[in-house]
């Protein structure tokens, strides 16, 4: 029986013309959108598994622990984004050695953050739930979940880098496969350990650890199979001080941008709570509309990261401009479709999410604002992708801070007069500002970047 050998590491020809088509964009955006959609399914499964225990305390503990990990790992998602951008640029330059050096630098950084989290785990396990208001059995359940899942921190962050690498190479289908494998194994093991073997919330946590580990091993296995010796780390390149510092600066700027984003949504939740439980619940229901839109807007932003990054690396302005144009058109079209869909079917979706009459009535009142977030957020997501791909991180960071200031000013001006209407208007202003401010900087930055290549 004849066995096929793995293909040799692909050489990247320098100065080739980068063709940017609708198919190029969708080949990355569609798989990643599907990958992002699998994540809520995982959360739903974990909730259902723990919910079958009949313990409200365990369910509340899971919610608190999951929120803590979402905050912690969302803050570190720059490991994925920066890897995608720098790998795409190295690919555009026709520099395979630097392409793998970027990967191993990012892995080194991921492991560093992961082991730092492990060192801090006693503080996180002991203080995290209490900091989020948990006590008694709720605190105990949350601590159980956190104490197990935190063991996978280095693995989870390595998966961020692995995903960033394959996306930087434009391998959207491979990225989707890794996401499906991670979440699929997680779901199966959570059900098996949580329900079949009766470990409850501990079983769900171990399911996550196993899913992350399997996905990481599969990712490294893919690299070894696809690229062979070319993917092996070379110490001198990995520890290049100038390039390591450049990676730190890029990650720092994306981190500040992420914290600004988290701050905006935290402010919305905090002020919404002041309007009463019904309004707070209605806002939580309506944020699902923004979350749904974010799946495909994030997918399109990922396509923008890869294609613009490769075009910048290859110093091909026409490819860059076409990537901006096509990802912008797709983002706008999908946003308009979402706006129409949510306005027509929004009431039915709200009714599906909650049966509480007062919450439904409040949510229907503010529905148009929530539907509009897909449109006001479309340019923000796309421009983030473009600026990350081009590694214009300083401008992205600064414009995010300006947009956050505009949002806080709008909140301060409108909520005392308009209440929750003002809060939703401020959110849409924030999303629109993010995109518009970056768009205004786009031509200047492109002129500077591509002038340097002449």
Tab-separated table of C-alpha atoms in Angstrom, residues 278 282 350 354 356-367:
chain	number	residue	atom	x	y	z
A	278	UNK	CA	-36.331	45.072	33.643
A	282	UNK	CA	-33.948	43.991	28.102
A	350	UNK	CA	-37.043	38.663	21.523
A	354	UNK	CA	-37.501	35.573	26.927
A	356	UNK	CA	-41.167	37.676	30.586
A	357	UNK	CA	-43.782	40.145	29.345
A	358	UNK	CA	-42.277	43.275	30.869
A	359	UNK	CA	-38.783	42.440	29.569
A	360	UNK	CA	-40.176	41.723	26.100
A	361	UNK	CA	-42.051	45.026	26.013
A	362	UNK	CA	-38.953	46.968	27.069
A	363	UNK	CA	-36.740	45.142	24.561
A	364	UNK	CA	-39.169	45.862	21.721
A	365	UNK	CA	-39.014	49.572	22.617
A	366	UNK	CA	-35.234	49.703	22.168
A	367	UNK	CA	-35.055	47.166	19.310
